[in-house]
Amino acid sequence: MKQQYKSYQEGCAFLEECVQKHPDLITVENIGTTWEDRPILLATISLHVAYANLKPALLYTGTAHAREWIGHELAINFIDYLLNNYENNPEIIETLTYNTLYIVPCLNPDGFEYSRKHFSFWRKNRRNNGDGTFGVDLNRNFSVGYRKSTNTAGNTYGGPHPFSEPETLAIKKFVDSHNNITIALDYHSQGNVFFPAHKFNHESEVEGTDMNTLCANMNYHINKVSGRKYGINRGKPPTKLISGSGREYYYEQGILAIVVEVGTRNIPDYIQNMSESVRENIPALRYALSEATNYKKTAPKRVENFHIESFTSNSCSIVWNYKENTNVYFEIYRNLNNKMACNHNSLIATTCNKNFIDENLESGTMYFYYIRAVHKLSKTKSPFAPKVKLKTLLGEAEFSRSIFPHASDVGYVAEKSPEANHGHFGVQSLKVGVSQGRGISYGIMTFDLSSIPTNAIILDAKVSLYPLNRVSAKIEKYGEWSLSIIDQDSISNIRDFEQVHNARHIKTIGTSIPSEKLTQGIWSHWDCNNFEKKIIQSQLKKQKMTLKLEGPTTLPVGRDSQIMVFDLGYGNGGGGLHYRPAIDIKYTIPSEDISISLQNSMTISPEDIIPDKMACGFNKNDEKIYAYMSFDLSKLPDPNESIITDAWIEISNTSTVKKTVDIRYNVEFVDLEEFSYQDIRERERIEFIGYEVSSAELGKKKKHHFIFDHYSKQALEEKQINGEEAKFVIHPTSVLCRDHLINWSHKGKKGAKLMINYIKRRKNPLPSVVNLKTKIENKLIKLTWDRVEDDDLVGYYVVRNRWHTPRNPFDGVKLYAGLDNYTFDNFGSTKMDKYFAVFTYDNVPNFSMPTTVEYKK
Ligand SMILES: [Zn+2]
């Protein structure tokens, strides 16, 4: 059988055939007639289709743009799949029992046929504009954000007025009269990217998490079929948004609305590419259809005020509100990156409580949390609460830096534009790969590492780049993009193509990303392994590091471009400073050590107390004899400015006991004021230090190490802060033996020592700011606060969250980091309620508790 693109006529005939074969499952109606008299067909698919309008529905629209043939082709294949598989697939039966599919395979039949028969690159419909030009861009002819234009010849001409076209008017009327539609997917090409709907402002929307997650979960299914990952992109500034699109019209009606851009060409090779695009989208569509029911009005309500209550370096406590409802439980999902799937792979808990404690997290690491309420009986789920972001605290001995290249240190150099390359830096988005026009094109960037000590030990390093646009990556599964550390001695001018081309690579870092996994709108990360961390460490001496980003360098016959565009964060092309390339480094520094000799020692038995002697064991009456030792902690560095990384007691025995019985000796960290035998027997133990040592071990070696655990190290610091000595008791554990004594060396080279390793690092955050206020200035929200006077202050960190008080600096949109005591919410709306938080931070950084303010419109 010939498996190539179907004509509109063939599509219509296919639908009629389906109705004849499955009359209880599918109906077809004509929702309008085009300028050239073609019917606009809409199929309704549901189990017991007569009741279809009573169920929550997914609306599918395809090929609104004439040349984007995927919409029509996918629709036909999806319908075919449902009708041929529902009988033997209980999941499809369940989906079609509770959900309805409304599907318009081709919203622009005239344009589609014109594209098929005459001009393959045609985009608009076929209205006669009366001035010698033809066509209106249907996806500019809806009412939301409609812009009037007189350029009738233009490819994006939006028509004389909103809904002037029979195609847009038909779908508008259908949507207006079907308020059971909860999800709308509009299929276009190309880019392999999801574009969720907008409300034309820079604030997050309450449905934002729903739409991103719906896309991410569809992505999961796409990935299973083809290994491909689509982008999810909703981040563009309002001025760049399209006007008058169907997506925004549907969204305005309360429908989750998403444009799906499939493939890397509008009309690709059918067998090689289109068939794969179709195959990968069918399970994704099936999933999306099953979600329609979760957005009906009678579904459980969305969880409210979902937020992090508290967190440490390895745990966090999440809380939320929900109106008392015994029929509901909650599903909690956790991901390590933004815009990842929330499904069985990321479900970490189900609970009926309104709080959850997550543990065993990594320090200094970002986590993304999601929650849904689920009805116990019907299993219908609620929409998602807005997601919560958390970066766990750093470990005690850890520091971190997020480093961005300066504007003048990042750009791309292309083979065929040697004169222009200089001007790309800090201005033009990074165009990386190969095209006929540019030749080979590299991204290049230098990071200033001077804020990291040259002797630092890198614990983690990750480079992140934001793929901005993949429209010029026009070849499916072709090429991979890799980042390499460049030998700085092999290059003197990063703006010179030849030099960049010939620069010596020290090492490619992380994993190269193949074209099908470069996701527009989702950060790409390159994680360094230990070897690569060591190389970065070696660059610290130079206080900078240069990275080269490269894609494919040759093109197949007849193809003109495989270029991926990454955001620069500077210039007008991208999303602004948030989207700069970044390297995140977690590091520690080598510890210094200090050895503290014994301050006091004594041996305490029932008979007497002998100073300057350490012995322990049993007397003839089976009574214990204790050795006591203490250390002066005043030589240790300021506990607020240092962290004890390791502590142990080193002690040698000078005698041994030959006994067949198993005698063991303990070192205890104690609180002890008086030294009578009675006092020492009733001593208050802080903790054991390390493990006991057996008499056999005492016989084998003379030097022993008793290691402090985490708790004991803290107790040691507490003693230091209080100006007290650290006191220890050694004694045997067994009581079965009488009359023996172990002597411990207390003086000289082999004398007992308290050994401490520490690093200089601030332990606690600075004070929080006070007097945080908002006011409107120059039509923007301005935040002001009082300065914190402290030499260790590195800056103030300001974050915005529309839904809840941010408790950590990463839970929301970063507005500012620096030393000013004011900032503006530059892109935010003054007409929306929201929360702001200001944190102070030092050079670790430790972040203070937030100072928060609620802004009311
Ligand atoms: Zn399109």
mmCIF file of N, CA and C in Angstrom, residues 629-701:
data_model
loop_
_atom_site.group_PDB
_atom_site.id
_atom_site.type_symbol
_atom_site.label_atom_id
_atom_site.label_comp_id
_atom_site.label_asym_id
_atom_site.label_seq_id
_atom_site.Cartn_x
_atom_site.Cartn_y
_atom_site.Cartn_z
ATOM 1 N N MET A 629 40.781 13.016 80.394
ATOM 2 C CA MET A 629 41.657 13.959 79.683
ATOM 3 C C MET A 629 40.833 15.144 79.217
ATOM 4 N N SER A 630 41.489 16.313 79.103
ATOM 5 C CA SER A 630 40.790 17.494 78.615
ATOM 6 C C SER A 630 41.707 18.290 77.693
ATOM 7 N N PHE A 631 41.049 19.074 76.788
ATOM 8 C CA PHE A 631 41.799 19.868 75.806
ATOM 9 C C PHE A 631 41.291 21.303 75.813
ATOM 10 N N ASP A 632 42.242 22.215 75.676
ATOM 11 C CA ASP A 632 41.921 23.642 75.632
ATOM 12 C C ASP A 632 41.569 24.012 74.179
ATOM 13 N N LEU A 633 40.358 24.553 73.950
ATOM 14 C CA LEU A 633 39.901 24.811 72.576
ATOM 15 C C LEU A 633 40.149 26.236 72.106
ATOM 16 N N SER A 634 40.809 27.039 72.946
ATOM 17 C CA SER A 634 40.917 28.458 72.600
ATOM 18 C C SER A 634 41.802 28.706 71.382
ATOM 19 N N LYS A 635 42.593 27.707 70.997
ATOM 20 C CA LYS A 635 43.447 27.887 69.812
ATOM 21 C C LYS A 635 42.701 27.692 68.490
ATOM 22 N N LEU A 636 41.492 27.161 68.592
ATOM 23 C CA LEU A 636 40.732 26.926 67.355
ATOM 24 C C LEU A 636 40.283 28.257 66.739
ATOM 25 N N PRO A 637 40.107 28.293 65.404
ATOM 26 C CA PRO A 637 39.641 29.535 64.778
ATOM 27 C C PRO A 637 38.198 29.854 65.170
ATOM 28 N N ASP A 638 37.805 31.103 64.964
ATOM 29 C CA ASP A 638 36.455 31.576 65.289
ATOM 30 C C ASP A 638 35.403 30.635 64.692
ATOM 31 N N PRO A 639 34.568 30.047 65.515
ATOM 32 C CA PRO A 639 33.593 29.073 64.997
ATOM 33 C C PRO A 639 32.592 29.679 64.012
ATOM 34 N N ASN A 640 32.400 30.976 64.064
ATOM 35 C CA ASN A 640 31.491 31.582 63.085
ATOM 36 C C ASN A 640 32.122 31.709 61.702
ATOM 37 N N GLU A 641 33.449 31.645 61.695
ATOM 38 C CA GLU A 641 34.171 31.852 60.438
ATOM 39 C C GLU A 641 34.842 30.561 59.959
ATOM 40 N N SER A 642 34.553 29.465 60.622
ATOM 41 C CA SER A 642 35.228 28.229 60.230
ATOM 42 C C SER A 642 34.301 27.032 60.425
ATOM 43 N N ILE A 643 34.635 25.970 59.716
ATOM 44 C CA ILE A 643 33.873 24.726 59.804
ATOM 45 C C ILE A 643 34.860 23.616 60.143
ATOM 46 N N ILE A 644 34.584 22.854 61.176
ATOM 47 C CA ILE A 644 35.418 21.688 61.473
ATOM 48 C C ILE A 644 35.015 20.581 60.514
ATOM 49 N N THR A 645 35.942 20.153 59.673
ATOM 50 C CA THR A 645 35.601 19.107 58.713
ATOM 51 C C THR A 645 35.884 17.727 59.282
ATOM 52 N N ASP A 646 36.933 17.612 60.108
ATOM 53 C CA ASP A 646 37.245 16.336 60.750
ATOM 54 C C ASP A 646 37.821 16.596 62.127
ATOM 55 N N ALA A 647 37.536 15.711 63.045
ATOM 56 C CA ALA A 647 38.140 15.805 64.373
ATOM 57 C C ALA A 647 38.338 14.396 64.893
ATOM 58 N N TRP A 648 39.463 14.160 65.550
ATOM 59 C CA TRP A 648 39.680 12.850 66.157
ATOM 60 C C TRP A 648 40.652 12.977 67.328
ATOM 61 N N ILE A 649 40.597 12.021 68.195
ATOM 62 C CA ILE A 649 41.556 11.957 69.300
ATOM 63 C C ILE A 649 42.567 10.878 68.962
ATOM 64 N N GLU A 650 43.836 11.233 69.082
ATOM 65 C CA GLU A 650 44.896 10.277 68.803
ATOM 66 C C GLU A 650 45.524 9.929 70.147
ATOM 67 N N ILE A 651 45.618 8.682 70.435
ATOM 68 C CA ILE A 651 46.059 8.284 71.775
ATOM 69 C C ILE A 651 46.798 6.946 71.682
ATOM 70 N N SER A 652 47.863 6.795 72.463
ATOM 71 C CA SER A 652 48.663 5.568 72.419
ATOM 72 C C SER A 652 48.629 4.878 73.773
ATOM 73 N N ASN A 653 48.572 3.559 73.722
ATOM 74 C CA ASN A 653 48.665 2.831 74.993
ATOM 75 C C ASN A 653 50.124 2.442 75.240
ATOM 76 N N THR A 654 50.537 2.524 76.455
ATOM 77 C CA THR A 654 51.934 2.194 76.780
ATOM 78 C C THR A 654 52.036 0.838 77.447
ATOM 79 N N SER A 655 50.887 0.213 77.772
ATOM 80 C CA SER A 655 50.929 -1.131 78.332
ATOM 81 C C SER A 655 49.833 -1.958 77.693
ATOM 82 N N THR A 656 49.944 -3.264 77.786
ATOM 83 C CA THR A 656 48.895 -4.146 77.278
ATOM 84 C C THR A 656 48.512 -5.136 78.356
ATOM 85 N N VAL A 657 47.369 -5.740 78.168
ATOM 86 C CA VAL A 657 46.904 -6.737 79.128
ATOM 87 C C VAL A 657 46.685 -8.039 78.386
ATOM 88 N N LYS A 658 47.304 -9.046 78.845
ATOM 89 C CA LYS A 658 47.103 -10.327 78.176
ATOM 90 C C LYS A 658 45.991 -11.081 78.894
ATOM 91 N N LYS A 659 44.841 -11.001 78.354
ATOM 92 C CA LYS A 659 43.694 -11.700 78.929
ATOM 93 C C LYS A 659 42.954 -12.385 77.807
ATOM 94 N N THR A 660 42.390 -13.493 78.067
ATOM 95 C CA THR A 660 41.631 -14.181 77.024
ATOM 96 C C THR A 660 40.239 -13.574 76.897
ATOM 97 N N VAL A 661 39.809 -12.855 77.905
ATOM 98 C CA VAL A 661 38.461 -12.281 77.857
ATOM 99 C C VAL A 661 38.456 -11.049 76.957
ATOM 100 N N ASP A 662 37.323 -10.812 76.376
ATOM 101 C CA ASP A 662 37.192 -9.677 75.463
ATOM 102 C C ASP A 662 36.935 -8.387 76.245
ATOM 103 N N ILE A 663 37.994 -7.652 76.489
ATOM 104 C CA ILE A 663 37.824 -6.352 77.152
ATOM 105 C C ILE A 663 37.924 -5.270 76.086
ATOM 106 N N ARG A 664 37.043 -4.280 76.167
ATOM 107 C CA ARG A 664 37.067 -3.191 75.191
ATOM 108 C C ARG A 664 37.058 -1.860 75.910
ATOM 109 N N TYR A 665 37.616 -0.855 75.218
ATOM 110 C CA TYR A 665 37.745 0.466 75.848
ATOM 111 C C TYR A 665 37.040 1.522 75.010
ATOM 112 N N ASN A 666 36.342 2.397 75.697
ATOM 113 C CA ASN A 666 35.569 3.465 75.074
ATOM 114 C C ASN A 666 36.171 4.813 75.367
ATOM 115 N N VAL A 667 36.028 5.732 74.400
ATOM 116 C CA VAL A 667 36.291 7.143 74.696
ATOM 117 C C VAL A 667 34.952 7.862 74.675
ATOM 118 N N GLU A 668 34.658 8.569 75.754
ATOM 119 C CA GLU A 668 33.400 9.310 75.850
ATOM 120 C C GLU A 668 33.679 10.797 75.952
ATOM 121 N N PHE A 669 32.877 11.564 75.216
ATOM 122 C CA PHE A 669 32.882 13.024 75.316
ATOM 123 C C PHE A 669 31.900 13.336 76.452
ATOM 124 N N VAL A 670 32.372 14.027 77.499
ATOM 125 C CA VAL A 670 31.524 14.165 78.696
ATOM 126 C C VAL A 670 31.412 15.618 79.171
ATOM 127 N N ASP A 671 30.372 15.841 79.943
ATOM 128 C CA ASP A 671 30.237 17.061 80.734
ATOM 129 C C ASP A 671 30.557 16.679 82.163
ATOM 130 N N LEU A 672 31.573 17.294 82.720
ATOM 131 C CA LEU A 672 32.016 16.874 84.051
ATOM 132 C C LEU A 672 32.580 18.092 84.765
ATOM 133 N N GLU A 673 32.062 18.365 85.954
ATOM 134 C CA GLU A 673 32.552 19.531 86.710
ATOM 135 C C GLU A 673 33.456 19.097 87.862
ATOM 136 N N GLU A 674 33.024 18.053 88.592
ATOM 137 C CA GLU A 674 33.774 17.578 89.752
ATOM 138 C C GLU A 674 34.392 16.221 89.401
ATOM 139 N N PHE A 675 35.421 15.860 90.158
ATOM 140 C CA PHE A 675 36.171 14.670 89.765
ATOM 141 C C PHE A 675 36.208 13.581 90.832
ATOM 142 N N SER A 676 35.214 13.553 91.675
ATOM 143 C CA SER A 676 35.187 12.454 92.638
ATOM 144 C C SER A 676 34.773 11.185 91.885
ATOM 145 N N TYR A 677 35.036 10.025 92.483
ATOM 146 C CA TYR A 677 34.651 8.766 91.856
ATOM 147 C C TYR A 677 33.141 8.724 91.607
ATOM 148 N N GLN A 678 32.435 9.272 92.578
ATOM 149 C CA GLN A 678 30.976 9.334 92.462
ATOM 150 C C GLN A 678 30.558 10.162 91.236
ATOM 151 N N ASP A 679 31.185 11.344 91.098
ATOM 152 C CA ASP A 679 30.861 12.220 89.969
ATOM 153 C C ASP A 679 31.133 11.544 88.629
ATOM 154 N N ILE A 680 32.251 10.889 88.566
ATOM 155 C CA ILE A 680 32.610 10.311 87.271
ATOM 156 C C ILE A 680 31.714 9.120 86.936
ATOM 157 N N ARG A 681 31.242 8.412 87.948
ATOM 158 C CA ARG A 681 30.316 7.311 87.671
ATOM 159 C C ARG A 681 28.962 7.825 87.203
ATOM 160 N N GLU A 682 28.618 9.029 87.689
ATOM 161 C CA GLU A 682 27.312 9.577 87.307
ATOM 162 C C GLU A 682 27.452 10.651 86.238
ATOM 163 N N ARG A 683 28.581 10.604 85.513
ATOM 164 C CA ARG A 683 28.892 11.617 84.505
ATOM 165 C C ARG A 683 27.771 11.727 83.462
ATOM 166 N N GLU A 684 27.725 12.909 82.818
ATOM 167 C CA GLU A 684 26.769 13.114 81.736
ATOM 168 C C GLU A 684 27.502 12.912 80.422
ATOM 169 N N ARG A 685 27.086 11.891 79.679
ATOM 170 C CA ARG A 685 27.778 11.612 78.431
ATOM 171 C C ARG A 685 27.194 12.445 77.291
ATOM 172 N N ILE A 686 28.070 13.091 76.561
ATOM 173 C CA ILE A 686 27.613 13.796 75.358
ATOM 174 C C ILE A 686 27.481 12.795 74.209
ATOM 175 N N GLU A 687 28.557 12.053 73.953
ATOM 176 C CA GLU A 687 28.513 11.030 72.910
ATOM 177 C C GLU A 687 29.778 10.194 73.003
ATOM 178 N N PHE A 688 29.684 8.967 72.521
ATOM 179 C CA PHE A 688 30.906 8.177 72.352
ATOM 180 C C PHE A 688 31.706 8.770 71.206
ATOM 181 N N ILE A 689 33.026 8.692 71.316
ATOM 182 C CA ILE A 689 33.870 9.124 70.210
ATOM 183 C C ILE A 689 34.385 7.875 69.509
ATOM 184 N N GLY A 690 33.986 7.718 68.272
ATOM 185 C CA GLY A 690 34.414 6.565 67.487
ATOM 186 C C GLY A 690 33.918 5.254 68.072
ATOM 187 N N TYR A 691 34.621 4.176 67.769
ATOM 188 C CA TYR A 691 34.250 2.857 68.248
ATOM 189 C C TYR A 691 35.204 2.426 69.344
ATOM 190 N N GLU A 692 34.770 1.452 70.140
ATOM 191 C CA GLU A 692 35.625 0.962 71.209
ATOM 192 C C GLU A 692 36.819 0.215 70.618
ATOM 193 N N VAL A 693 37.890 0.137 71.398
ATOM 194 C CA VAL A 693 39.064 -0.598 70.936
ATOM 195 C C VAL A 693 39.229 -1.816 71.861
ATOM 196 N N SER A 694 39.540 -2.958 71.247
ATOM 197 C CA SER A 694 39.610 -4.191 72.040
ATOM 198 C C SER A 694 41.014 -4.389 72.611
ATOM 199 N N SER A 695 41.109 -5.213 73.610
ATOM 200 C CA SER A 695 42.432 -5.470 74.199
ATOM 201 C C SER A 695 43.349 -6.122 73.180
ATOM 202 N N ALA A 696 42.746 -6.917 72.269
ATOM 203 C CA ALA A 696 43.570 -7.535 71.224
ATOM 204 C C ALA A 696 44.202 -6.458 70.344
ATOM 205 N N GLU A 697 43.389 -5.440 69.983
ATOM 206 C CA GLU A 697 43.916 -4.356 69.151
ATOM 207 C C GLU A 697 44.992 -3.561 69.903
ATOM 208 N N LEU A 698 44.782 -3.414 71.203
ATOM 209 C CA LEU A 698 45.775 -2.699 72.012
ATOM 210 C C LEU A 698 47.108 -3.425 71.977
ATOM 211 N N GLY A 699 47.017 -4.758 71.882
ATOM 212 C CA GLY A 699 48.239 -5.534 71.821
ATOM 213 C C GLY A 699 48.951 -5.386 70.490
ATOM 214 N N LYS A 700 48.175 -5.199 69.431
ATOM 215 C CA LYS A 700 48.751 -5.148 68.084
ATOM 216 C C LYS A 700 49.408 -3.812 67.771
ATOM 217 N N LYS A 701 48.750 -2.746 68.097
ATOM 218 C CA LYS A 701 49.324 -1.449 67.750
ATOM 219 C C LYS A 701 49.129 -0.487 68.908
#
